[in-house]
Amino acid sequence: MKSFAAITLGATLSLAVSASLSVAQDRVAEDQTPTGKFLTASEVKPILGATKGNWIAVREWEGQDLIYFTHLLSWRCGLYEIRYAVNGGAQQSWPVQDCDPATHTVGAIPEGMSIYAEWPLKSVESVTVELLYDDLSTEVATFERGAVLIP
């Protein structure tokens, strides 16, 4: 007989996979032919994997906690979606603008793009981030406040 924890964990994983799959079902996998411009999951996934500790940052600023997504937004080509949850709460979607392959600076964050979310001061204890790549694969990481807090 399975323990309650095992059943709960299994149900949680099933829900997480189902949620990811439902998002992915609305999408079509992009061509993964390398371009040298870092436009595809096959090109950005190794970089984001190597720099996972930098995906987000938390900063206390003017009486608020700010969660910065600048690193992910710089490597947004190859991503369909960025989702995040604070302190184990409900997932929220962070807007990801399309990349312009004609530019030589595809990693530049477009002017006017939001780069941070605002939360009450000292309320952010952990942030879970889920990436949906344009090859329809996903990657998830959880960050504790102390590990990503900007001094």
Coordinates of C-alpha atoms in Angstrom, one line a residue, residues 7-149:
I7 CA 0.1 9.3 -3.3
T8 CA 0.2 13.1 -2.8
L9 CA 3.6 13.4 -4.5
G10 CA 2.3 11.3 -7.4
A11 CA -0.8 13.4 -7.7
T12 CA 1.3 16.6 -7.6
L13 CA 3.6 15.3 -10.3
S14 CA 0.7 14.2 -12.4
L15 CA -0.9 17.6 -12.1
A16 CA 2.4 19.4 -12.9
V17 CA 3.0 17.2 -16.0
S18 CA -0.7 17.6 -17.1
A19 CA -0.4 21.4 -16.8
S20 CA 2.8 21.4 -18.8
L21 CA 1.4 19.0 -21.4
S22 CA -1.8 21.1 -21.8
V23 CA 0.4 24.2 -22.5
A24 CA 2.6 22.2 -24.9
Q25 CA -0.4 20.8 -26.7
D26 CA -1.3 24.3 -27.8
R27 CA 2.1 24.7 -29.4
V28 CA 4.0 23.2 -32.3
A29 CA 7.7 22.2 -32.0
E30 CA 9.9 24.6 -33.9
D31 CA 12.6 23.5 -36.3
Q32 CA 15.7 22.9 -34.3
T33 CA 18.3 23.5 -37.0
P34 CA 21.1 25.5 -35.4
T35 CA 21.3 29.0 -36.8
G36 CA 24.3 30.3 -34.9
K37 CA 22.0 33.2 -33.7
F38 CA 20.7 31.3 -30.6
L39 CA 17.1 31.3 -31.9
T40 CA 16.1 27.7 -31.0
A41 CA 15.8 25.5 -27.9
S42 CA 18.7 23.4 -29.1
E43 CA 21.0 26.5 -29.0
V44 CA 19.8 28.1 -25.8
K45 CA 19.0 25.1 -23.6
P46 CA 22.7 24.3 -23.0
I47 CA 23.3 27.9 -21.9
L48 CA 20.3 28.1 -19.7
G49 CA 21.2 24.7 -18.2
A50 CA 24.7 25.9 -17.4
T51 CA 23.5 29.2 -15.9
K52 CA 20.4 27.9 -14.1
G53 CA 21.5 29.6 -10.9
N54 CA 21.0 33.0 -12.7
W55 CA 17.5 32.4 -14.1
I56 CA 16.0 34.8 -11.6
A57 CA 17.1 37.3 -9.0
V58 CA 15.3 38.8 -6.0
R59 CA 16.0 42.3 -4.9
E60 CA 14.6 44.4 -2.0
W61 CA 13.9 47.9 -3.5
E62 CA 11.9 50.8 -2.3
G63 CA 9.8 48.7 0.1
Q64 CA 9.1 45.8 -2.2
D65 CA 10.6 42.5 -3.3
L66 CA 11.3 42.5 -7.0
I67 CA 11.7 39.2 -8.9
Y68 CA 13.9 39.8 -11.9
F69 CA 13.6 37.7 -15.1
T70 CA 16.3 39.5 -17.1
H71 CA 18.6 36.5 -17.6
L72 CA 15.7 34.4 -19.0
L73 CA 14.5 37.3 -21.1
S74 CA 18.0 37.7 -22.6
W75 CA 17.9 34.1 -23.7
R76 CA 14.2 34.0 -24.6
C77 CA 14.7 32.9 -28.2
G78 CA 14.1 29.2 -28.0
L79 CA 11.4 29.7 -25.3
Y80 CA 7.7 29.6 -25.7
E81 CA 6.8 30.4 -22.2
I82 CA 8.1 31.3 -18.7
R83 CA 5.9 30.3 -15.8
Y84 CA 6.7 31.0 -12.2
A85 CA 5.2 30.4 -8.7
V86 CA 6.1 32.3 -5.5
N87 CA 6.2 30.4 -2.2
G88 CA 4.5 27.3 -3.7
G89 CA 1.5 29.4 -4.9
A90 CA -0.3 29.3 -8.2
Q91 CA 1.7 29.5 -11.4
Q92 CA 1.7 32.7 -13.3
S93 CA 2.9 33.3 -16.9
W94 CA 5.6 35.8 -17.6
P95 CA 5.3 37.5 -21.0
V96 CA 7.9 36.4 -23.6
Q97 CA 8.2 38.5 -26.7
D98 CA 9.2 37.0 -30.0
C99 CA 12.7 37.3 -31.3
D100 CA 13.5 39.1 -34.5
P101 CA 16.0 36.9 -36.3
A102 CA 16.9 39.8 -38.7
T103 CA 18.6 41.7 -35.9
H104 CA 22.2 41.0 -34.8
T105 CA 21.2 41.4 -31.1
V106 CA 18.4 38.8 -30.7
G107 CA 19.4 38.5 -27.0
A108 CA 18.8 42.2 -26.3
I109 CA 15.7 42.9 -24.2
P110 CA 13.4 45.1 -26.2
E111 CA 12.7 48.6 -24.9
G112 CA 9.6 48.7 -22.7
M113 CA 9.6 44.9 -21.9
S114 CA 8.8 44.2 -18.2
I115 CA 11.8 42.6 -16.5
Y116 CA 10.5 42.2 -12.9
A117 CA 7.5 41.3 -10.8
E118 CA 6.6 43.3 -7.7
W119 CA 5.8 41.6 -4.4
P120 CA 5.5 42.9 -0.8
L121 CA 8.8 43.4 1.0
K122 CA 10.3 40.2 2.4
S123 CA 7.4 38.1 1.2
V124 CA 9.3 36.1 -1.5
E125 CA 10.7 33.0 0.2
S126 CA 11.1 30.8 -2.9
V127 CA 10.4 31.0 -6.6
T128 CA 9.7 28.0 -8.9
V129 CA 10.3 28.6 -12.6
E130 CA 9.2 26.4 -15.4
L131 CA 10.4 27.0 -18.9
L132 CA 8.6 25.7 -22.0
Y133 CA 11.1 25.5 -24.8
D134 CA 10.2 25.8 -28.5
D135 CA 11.0 22.1 -28.9
L136 CA 8.2 21.4 -26.4
S137 CA 10.5 20.2 -23.7
T138 CA 10.2 21.7 -20.2
E139 CA 12.7 22.5 -17.4
V140 CA 11.8 23.4 -13.8
A141 CA 14.0 24.9 -11.0
T142 CA 13.2 26.2 -7.5
F143 CA 15.2 29.0 -6.0
E144 CA 15.3 29.9 -2.3
R145 CA 15.4 33.6 -1.5
G146 CA 18.9 33.6 0.0
A147 CA 20.4 31.9 -3.1
V148 CA 19.1 34.6 -5.5
L149 CA 19.0 37.7 -3.3

